[in-house]
mmCIF file of C-alpha atoms and ligand atoms in Angstrom:
data_model
loop_
_atom_site.group_PDB
_atom_site.id
_atom_site.type_symbol
_atom_site.label_atom_id
_atom_site.label_comp_id
_atom_site.label_asym_id
_atom_site.label_seq_id
_atom_site.Cartn_x
_atom_site.Cartn_y
_atom_site.Cartn_z
ATOM 1 C CA MET A 6 -11.301 -30.310 28.319
ATOM 2 C CA SER A 7 -12.352 -26.423 27.794
ATOM 3 C CA GLU A 8 -10.593 -23.885 29.568
ATOM 4 C CA PRO A 9 -12.466 -21.929 32.131
ATOM 5 C CA ALA A 10 -14.369 -18.760 31.468
ATOM 6 C CA VAL A 11 -12.207 -15.495 31.703
ATOM 7 C CA ILE A 12 -13.776 -12.008 31.478
ATOM 8 C CA GLY A 13 -11.346 -9.496 30.230
ATOM 9 C CA ARG A 14 -7.921 -10.106 29.678
ATOM 10 C CA VAL A 15 -6.757 -9.017 33.178
ATOM 11 C CA ALA A 16 -9.758 -10.113 34.967
ATOM 12 C CA GLY A 17 -9.106 -10.447 38.690
ATOM 13 C CA LYS A 18 -6.356 -8.305 38.888
ATOM 14 C CA VAL A 19 -5.392 -4.956 40.560
ATOM 15 C CA ALA A 20 -3.376 -2.313 38.438
ATOM 16 C CA LEU A 21 -1.869 0.542 39.688
ATOM 17 C CA VAL A 22 -1.369 3.516 37.125
ATOM 18 C CA THR A 23 0.684 6.424 37.948
ATOM 19 C CA GLY A 24 -0.094 9.856 35.582
ATOM 20 C CA ALA A 25 -3.572 7.995 35.054
ATOM 21 C CA ALA A 26 -5.246 11.652 35.325
ATOM 22 C CA SER A 27 -4.210 12.679 31.594
ATOM 23 C CA GLY A 28 -2.971 11.326 28.622
ATOM 24 C CA ILE A 29 -1.529 7.587 27.993
ATOM 25 C CA GLY A 30 -2.209 6.989 31.974
ATOM 26 C CA ALA A 31 -5.874 7.850 31.584
ATOM 27 C CA GLU A 32 -6.109 5.802 28.723
ATOM 28 C CA SER A 33 -4.098 2.480 29.872
ATOM 29 C CA ALA A 34 -6.668 2.596 33.151
ATOM 30 C CA ARG A 35 -9.491 2.690 31.154
ATOM 31 C CA ARG A 36 -8.198 -0.076 28.604
ATOM 32 C CA LEU A 37 -7.213 -2.320 31.893
ATOM 33 C CA ALA A 38 -10.898 -1.395 33.506
ATOM 34 C CA ALA A 39 -12.248 -2.229 30.283
ATOM 35 C CA GLU A 40 -10.521 -5.534 30.497
ATOM 36 C CA GLY A 41 -11.766 -6.478 34.053
ATOM 37 C CA ALA A 42 -8.878 -4.724 36.203
ATOM 38 C CA ALA A 43 -9.533 -3.112 39.427
ATOM 39 C CA VAL A 44 -7.495 0.240 38.610
ATOM 40 C CA VAL A 45 -5.837 2.421 41.088
ATOM 41 C CA VAL A 46 -5.997 5.856 39.445
ATOM 42 C CA ALA A 47 -2.848 7.561 40.760
ATOM 43 C CA ASP A 48 -1.613 11.354 39.939
ATOM 44 C CA LEU A 49 -1.279 14.986 41.208
ATOM 45 C CA ALA A 50 -4.310 16.125 39.544
ATOM 46 C CA ALA A 51 -7.120 15.150 42.177
ATOM 47 C CA GLU A 52 -10.022 16.601 39.766
ATOM 48 C CA ALA A 53 -9.160 15.148 36.587
ATOM 49 C CA GLY A 54 -8.315 11.924 38.567
ATOM 50 C CA GLU A 55 -11.352 11.189 40.787
ATOM 51 C CA ALA A 56 -13.154 12.376 37.764
ATOM 52 C CA LEU A 57 -11.883 9.244 35.570
ATOM 53 C CA ALA A 58 -11.864 6.632 38.440
ATOM 54 C CA GLY A 59 -15.887 7.686 38.880
ATOM 55 C CA ALA A 60 -16.390 7.727 34.912
ATOM 56 C CA ILE A 61 -14.955 4.169 35.085
ATOM 57 C CA ASN A 62 -17.078 2.800 37.853
ATOM 58 C CA GLU A 63 -20.336 4.581 36.085
ATOM 59 C CA ALA A 64 -19.482 2.536 33.243
ATOM 60 C CA GLY A 65 -19.375 -0.888 35.388
ATOM 61 C CA GLY A 66 -15.753 -0.892 36.345
ATOM 62 C CA THR A 67 -13.947 -1.158 39.088
ATOM 63 C CA ALA A 68 -11.660 2.194 40.001
ATOM 64 C CA MET A 69 -10.046 4.675 42.810
ATOM 65 C CA PHE A 70 -8.122 7.560 42.874
ATOM 66 C CA LEU A 71 -5.340 8.290 44.974
ATOM 67 C CA ALA A 72 -3.151 11.362 45.213
ATOM 68 C CA LEU A 73 0.374 10.416 44.375
ATOM 69 C CA ASP A 74 3.473 12.854 43.825
ATOM 70 C CA VAL A 75 5.664 10.352 42.064
ATOM 71 C CA THR A 76 8.841 11.952 43.491
ATOM 72 C CA ASP A 77 7.618 11.358 47.186
ATOM 73 C CA GLN A 78 8.852 8.144 48.686
ATOM 74 C CA ALA A 79 6.789 8.485 51.829
ATOM 75 C CA ARG A 80 3.189 8.562 49.953
ATOM 76 C CA TRP A 81 4.481 5.628 47.618
ATOM 77 C CA GLY A 82 4.177 3.461 50.703
ATOM 78 C CA ALA A 83 1.042 5.060 51.721
ATOM 79 C CA VAL A 84 -0.546 4.349 48.167
ATOM 80 C CA VAL A 85 1.024 0.756 48.373
ATOM 81 C CA GLN A 86 -0.432 0.131 51.496
ATOM 82 C CA ALA A 87 -4.051 2.003 50.825
ATOM 83 C CA VAL A 88 -4.195 -0.773 47.346
ATOM 84 C CA LEU A 89 -3.377 -3.526 49.796
ATOM 85 C CA ASP A 90 -5.720 -2.531 52.762
ATOM 86 C CA HIS A 91 -8.441 -1.938 49.959
ATOM 87 C CA PHE A 92 -8.368 -4.497 46.882
ATOM 88 C CA GLY A 93 -5.848 -7.121 49.132
ATOM 89 C CA ARG A 94 -3.543 -7.610 46.361
ATOM 90 C CA LEU A 95 -1.758 -5.590 43.729
ATOM 91 C CA ASP A 96 -0.592 -7.504 40.372
ATOM 92 C CA VAL A 97 0.044 -4.620 38.096
ATOM 93 C CA LEU A 98 2.122 -1.207 38.178
ATOM 94 C CA VAL A 99 2.273 0.996 35.239
ATOM 95 C CA THR A 100 4.296 4.574 35.552
ATOM 96 C CA CYS A 101 2.994 7.071 32.927
ATOM 97 C CA ALA A 102 3.653 9.456 35.398
ATOM 98 C CA GLY A 103 6.270 11.918 33.432
ATOM 99 C CA ILE A 104 6.862 16.055 32.544
ATOM 100 C CA SER A 105 8.528 17.051 29.493
ATOM 101 C CA GLY A 106 9.441 21.308 29.376
ATOM 102 C CA ASP A 107 13.148 20.440 28.601
ATOM 103 C CA ARG A 108 15.582 23.000 27.512
ATOM 104 C CA PRO A 109 18.178 22.921 24.742
ATOM 105 C CA LEU A 110 21.864 22.634 26.256
ATOM 106 C CA LEU A 111 23.163 25.776 25.276
ATOM 107 C CA LYS A 112 20.304 27.416 27.450
ATOM 108 C CA GLY A 113 20.682 24.817 29.778
ATOM 109 C CA ARG A 114 19.271 24.843 33.619
ATOM 110 C CA TYR A 115 20.281 22.649 36.070
ATOM 111 C CA ASP A 116 17.188 23.143 38.083
ATOM 112 C CA VAL A 117 15.151 22.012 34.965
ATOM 113 C CA TRP A 118 17.759 18.898 34.358
ATOM 114 C CA LYS A 119 17.080 18.113 38.073
ATOM 115 C CA ARG A 120 13.283 18.226 38.047
ATOM 116 C CA ILE A 121 12.537 16.031 34.675
ATOM 117 C CA MET A 122 14.984 13.319 36.127
ATOM 118 C CA ALA A 123 13.103 13.805 39.691
ATOM 119 C CA VAL A 124 9.679 12.884 38.153
ATOM 120 C CA ASN A 125 10.664 10.646 35.195
ATOM 121 C CA LEU A 126 13.583 8.689 36.343
ATOM 122 C CA ASP A 127 13.374 9.131 40.255
ATOM 123 C CA GLY A 128 9.825 8.946 40.045
ATOM 124 C CA THR A 129 9.685 5.239 38.394
ATOM 125 C CA TYR A 130 12.527 4.225 40.670
ATOM 126 C CA LEU A 131 10.375 4.974 43.660
ATOM 127 C CA GLY A 132 7.744 3.129 41.963
ATOM 128 C CA LEU A 133 9.131 -0.138 40.929
ATOM 129 C CA ALA A 134 11.261 -0.190 44.720
ATOM 130 C CA ALA A 135 7.575 0.293 46.462
ATOM 131 C CA VAL A 136 5.826 -2.186 44.727
ATOM 132 C CA ALA A 137 8.621 -4.852 43.876
ATOM 133 C CA PRO A 138 8.672 -6.243 47.512
ATOM 134 C CA VAL A 139 4.733 -6.671 47.454
ATOM 135 C CA MET A 140 4.863 -8.424 44.279
ATOM 136 C CA ALA A 141 8.072 -10.641 45.211
ATOM 137 C CA ALA A 142 6.222 -11.832 48.265
ATOM 138 C CA ALA A 143 3.418 -12.757 46.312
ATOM 139 C CA GLY A 144 5.232 -14.843 43.503
ATOM 140 C CA ARG A 145 3.546 -12.483 40.557
ATOM 141 C CA GLY A 146 3.247 -9.267 39.109
ATOM 142 C CA SER A 147 4.151 -7.251 36.171
ATOM 143 C CA ILE A 148 5.624 -4.190 35.873
ATOM 144 C CA VAL A 149 5.497 -1.312 32.663
ATOM 145 C CA THR A 150 7.401 1.233 32.585
ATOM 146 C CA ILE A 151 6.732 4.359 30.284
ATOM 147 C CA SER A 152 10.197 5.070 28.467
ATOM 148 C CA SER A 153 9.742 7.030 24.609
ATOM 149 C CA ILE A 154 11.612 6.945 21.595
ATOM 150 C CA ALA A 155 13.797 9.465 23.531
ATOM 151 C CA GLY A 156 15.108 6.861 25.534
ATOM 152 C CA LYS A 157 16.503 5.090 22.245
ATOM 153 C CA ALA A 158 18.029 7.712 20.512
ATOM 154 C CA GLY A 159 18.745 11.366 21.209
ATOM 155 C CA ILE A 160 16.475 14.431 20.133
ATOM 156 C CA ALA A 161 18.204 17.604 20.137
ATOM 157 C CA GLY A 162 16.953 19.961 22.791
ATOM 158 C CA ALA A 163 15.984 17.475 24.946
ATOM 159 C CA PRO A 164 18.818 16.238 27.013
ATOM 160 C CA ALA A 165 17.071 15.606 30.548
ATOM 161 C CA TYR A 166 14.037 14.085 28.789
ATOM 162 C CA CYS A 167 16.442 11.778 26.910
ATOM 163 C CA ALA A 168 18.248 11.257 29.801
ATOM 164 C CA SER A 169 15.766 10.644 32.185
ATOM 165 C CA LYS A 170 14.040 7.667 29.623
ATOM 166 C CA GLY A 171 17.164 5.970 28.667
ATOM 167 C CA GLY A 172 17.416 5.486 32.376
ATOM 168 C CA VAL A 173 14.091 3.871 32.789
ATOM 169 C CA ALA A 174 14.900 1.879 29.756
ATOM 170 C CA LEU A 175 18.024 0.410 31.651
ATOM 171 C CA LEU A 176 16.535 0.698 34.844
ATOM 172 C CA THR A 177 13.298 -1.600 33.873
ATOM 173 C CA LYS A 178 15.919 -4.044 32.684
ATOM 174 C CA ALA A 179 17.649 -4.310 35.979
ATOM 175 C CA ALA A 180 14.655 -4.739 37.537
ATOM 176 C CA ALA A 181 13.272 -7.444 35.606
ATOM 177 C CA ALA A 182 16.737 -9.419 35.946
ATOM 178 C CA GLU A 183 16.254 -8.758 39.235
ATOM 179 C CA LEU A 184 12.818 -10.065 40.138
ATOM 180 C CA ALA A 185 12.329 -12.601 37.225
ATOM 181 C CA PRO A 186 13.302 -15.423 39.464
ATOM 182 C CA LEU A 187 10.509 -14.171 41.749
ATOM 183 C CA GLY A 188 7.934 -14.056 39.233
ATOM 184 C CA VAL A 189 7.758 -10.675 38.739
ATOM 185 C CA ARG A 190 8.090 -9.197 35.144
ATOM 186 C CA VAL A 191 9.428 -5.693 33.954
ATOM 187 C CA ASN A 192 9.013 -4.532 30.234
ATOM 188 C CA SER A 193 9.675 -0.929 28.888
ATOM 189 C CA ILE A 194 7.079 0.796 26.328
ATOM 190 C CA HIS A 195 8.746 3.321 24.202
ATOM 191 C CA PRO A 196 5.960 5.083 22.201
ATOM 192 C CA GLY A 197 6.607 8.004 19.127
ATOM 193 C CA PHE A 198 4.627 11.117 19.597
ATOM 194 C CA ILE A 199 1.487 10.558 20.934
ATOM 195 C CA GLU A 200 -1.502 13.012 21.117
ATOM 196 C CA THR A 201 -1.937 13.940 24.402
ATOM 197 C CA PRO A 202 -1.715 16.721 26.632
ATOM 198 C CA MET A 203 1.534 16.742 26.856
ATOM 199 C CA VAL A 204 2.371 16.960 23.309
ATOM 200 C CA LEU A 205 -0.918 18.926 22.340
ATOM 201 C CA ASN A 206 -0.472 22.125 24.968
ATOM 202 C CA SER A 207 3.189 22.546 23.961
ATOM 203 C CA LEU A 208 2.285 22.735 20.471
ATOM 204 C CA ALA A 209 -0.765 25.249 21.169
ATOM 205 C CA ALA A 210 1.850 27.680 22.665
ATOM 206 C CA ASP A 211 4.164 27.700 19.953
ATOM 207 C CA PRO A 212 3.245 29.894 17.113
ATOM 208 C CA ASN A 213 4.909 27.844 14.724
ATOM 209 C CA GLY A 214 3.140 24.824 16.232
ATOM 210 C CA ALA A 215 1.239 23.534 12.831
ATOM 211 C CA ALA A 216 4.585 23.562 11.146
ATOM 212 C CA ARG A 217 6.428 21.511 14.235
ATOM 213 C CA ARG A 218 3.926 19.132 14.021
ATOM 214 C CA ALA A 219 3.979 18.623 10.392
ATOM 215 C CA ALA A 220 7.862 17.881 10.527
ATOM 216 C CA GLN A 221 7.455 15.606 13.585
ATOM 217 C CA ALA A 222 4.782 13.687 12.375
ATOM 218 C CA SER A 223 6.552 13.500 8.816
ATOM 219 C CA ARG A 224 9.575 11.528 11.162
ATOM 220 C CA HIS A 225 7.068 8.393 11.464
ATOM 221 C CA PRO A 226 6.787 6.686 8.377
ATOM 222 C CA VAL A 227 3.311 6.426 9.368
ATOM 223 C CA GLY A 228 2.926 9.990 8.610
ATOM 224 C CA ARG A 229 1.558 11.039 11.879
ATOM 225 C CA TYR A 230 0.950 10.889 15.664
ATOM 226 C CA GLY A 231 -0.050 8.150 17.463
ATOM 227 C CA ARG A 232 -3.271 7.722 19.699
ATOM 228 C CA PRO A 233 -3.469 7.154 23.437
ATOM 229 C CA ARG A 234 -5.271 3.994 22.686
ATOM 230 C CA GLU A 235 -2.319 2.522 20.685
ATOM 231 C CA ILE A 236 -0.296 2.815 23.482
ATOM 232 C CA ALA A 237 -2.844 1.897 26.041
ATOM 233 C CA ASP A 238 -3.205 -1.671 24.198
ATOM 234 C CA GLY A 239 0.534 -2.295 24.455
ATOM 235 C CA VAL A 240 0.265 -1.754 28.286
ATOM 236 C CA VAL A 241 -2.720 -4.251 28.487
ATOM 237 C CA PHE A 242 -0.598 -6.561 26.384
ATOM 238 C CA LEU A 243 2.138 -6.352 29.126
ATOM 239 C CA ALA A 244 0.229 -6.135 32.373
ATOM 240 C CA SER A 245 -1.654 -9.525 30.673
ATOM 241 C CA ASP A 246 -0.677 -13.002 31.155
ATOM 242 C CA GLU A 247 -0.518 -13.063 27.418
ATOM 243 C CA SER A 248 3.223 -11.613 27.760
ATOM 244 C CA SER A 249 3.872 -14.079 30.373
ATOM 245 C CA PHE A 250 7.606 -15.277 28.514
ATOM 246 C CA MET A 251 8.534 -11.238 28.145
ATOM 247 C CA THR A 252 10.843 -9.649 30.540
ATOM 248 C CA GLY A 253 13.469 -6.632 30.628
ATOM 249 C CA SER A 254 11.971 -6.032 26.979
ATOM 250 C CA GLU A 255 11.500 -2.879 25.248
ATOM 251 C CA LEU A 256 7.934 -2.599 23.277
ATOM 252 C CA VAL A 257 8.284 0.006 20.893
ATOM 253 C CA ILE A 258 5.452 1.216 19.654
ATOM 254 C CA ASP A 259 6.144 4.780 17.318
ATOM 255 C CA GLY A 260 4.606 4.331 13.495
ATOM 256 C CA GLY A 261 8.529 3.132 12.368
ATOM 257 C CA TYR A 262 10.123 6.509 14.088
ATOM 258 C CA THR A 263 13.256 4.298 15.180
ATOM 259 C CA ALA A 264 13.158 2.187 12.294
ATOM 260 C CA VAL A 265 14.775 4.471 9.842
HETATM 261 N N1 LIG B 14 2.877 12.166 24.683
HETATM 262 C C1 LIG B 14 3.786 11.440 24.007
HETATM 263 O O1 LIG B 14 3.906 11.891 22.658
HETATM 264 C C2 LIG B 14 4.819 10.664 24.605
HETATM 265 C C3 LIG B 14 5.987 9.564 23.703
HETATM 266 C C4 LIG B 14 6.876 9.173 24.451
HETATM 267 C C5 LIG B 14 6.787 8.892 26.049
HETATM 268 N N2 LIG B 14 5.582 9.741 26.958
HETATM 269 C C6 LIG B 14 5.547 9.368 28.058
HETATM 270 O O2 LIG B 14 4.129 8.909 28.513
HETATM 271 C C7 LIG B 14 3.792 9.222 29.869
HETATM 272 C C8 LIG B 14 2.909 9.991 29.956
HETATM 273 O O3 LIG B 14 2.673 11.105 29.056
HETATM 274 P P1 LIG B 14 1.636 11.931 28.539
HETATM 275 O O4 LIG B 14 2.017 12.441 27.040
HETATM 276 O O5 LIG B 14 0.181 11.137 29.207
HETATM 277 O O6 LIG B 14 1.648 13.041 29.184
HETATM 278 P P2 LIG B 14 0.180 14.084 29.986
HETATM 279 O O7 LIG B 14 1.013 15.250 30.333
HETATM 280 O O8 LIG B 14 -1.150 14.212 29.215
HETATM 281 O O9 LIG B 14 -0.267 13.207 31.334
HETATM 282 C C9 LIG B 14 1.048 12.785 32.542
HETATM 283 C C10 LIG B 14 0.455 13.009 33.601
HETATM 284 O O10 LIG B 14 1.215 12.525 34.759
HETATM 285 C C11 LIG B 14 0.937 13.144 35.675
HETATM 286 N N3 LIG B 14 2.196 13.914 36.844
HETATM 287 C C12 LIG B 14 2.780 14.644 35.952
HETATM 288 N N4 LIG B 14 4.032 14.983 37.022
HETATM 289 C C13 LIG B 14 3.556 14.056 38.097
HETATM 290 C C14 LIG B 14 3.852 13.787 39.737
HETATM 291 N N5 LIG B 14 5.171 13.875 40.346
HETATM 292 N N6 LIG B 14 3.508 12.840 40.372
HETATM 293 C C15 LIG B 14 2.287 12.253 39.918
HETATM 294 N N7 LIG B 14 1.470 12.420 38.505
HETATM 295 C C16 LIG B 14 2.168 13.435 37.952
HETATM 296 C C17 LIG B 14 -0.023 14.607 35.499
HETATM 297 O O11 LIG B 14 -0.491 15.501 36.534
HETATM 298 C C18 LIG B 14 -0.703 13.925 34.125
HETATM 299 O O12 LIG B 14 -1.650 13.506 34.789
HETATM 300 C C19 LIG B 14 5.219 10.154 30.370
HETATM 301 O O13 LIG B 14 6.137 9.430 31.144
HETATM 302 C C20 LIG B 14 5.399 10.651 29.158
HETATM 303 O O14 LIG B 14 7.213 11.130 29.160
HETATM 304 C C21 LIG B 14 4.858 10.720 26.214
#
């Protein structure tokens, strides 16, 4: 007997993507929609988020924008409820919202540390805590967190960013262990340097940006930065049922950065 026709690798699923107005989150939202998911574009940046949701709808997909500050626990509750009210289900959470802007320890500022931890780590925790009860009650779900190569090894000058991304990796494993018996999978993605506004804006503001880019690119054995699409393809895989036996795992997409 042939399998029923399914249009798209995540067809029928509803996916909530944070940080979806830019970079990796935006490309993940586009790819999930192209593969058949209804996508909730969630971000602080309303204009870019609305524009992306509009573009997905115009291209024949299904998307809506919801304003979300991932550090705001009450807003997380309202967003998840809005998704359920509108779509009646929530199958996938992708936590792309994140910030960099770290300072070296020797020039450290506690306020910078706290802000990076609040967005990258607390924001991921609040997202997991908001969606876990919904997914557990449904007996299904896939959560994809975005850690980093900076969650696997230290990067000089980035103590808070590394600590936040290491925290995301272990938060992911703890959540995976807790939620696996309930049918919910939780996996992390660890990108190398990717061509997104986060990285490109920082290079543009640096008089030595070109040299810094060349040095960073050469740390990747493939010799270049990655592209948002190369991370979004991993997001779609982990969101889809193709990865049904994966939970608590680290999908490293880094051009070989951590291999050498
Ligand atoms: N670009 C890279 O090289 C790279 C490498 C490894 C990991 N990452 C991670 O990937 C994720 C996406 O990064 P990107 O490179 O696409 O960056 P980006 O700056 O292009 O996009 C980040 C998005 O997050 C949103 N955001 C920031 N703070 C928020 C908040 N409090 N609430 C809601 N939204 C918020 C921003 O508005 C923006 O749209 C981040 O977690 C980042 O740390 C990026």
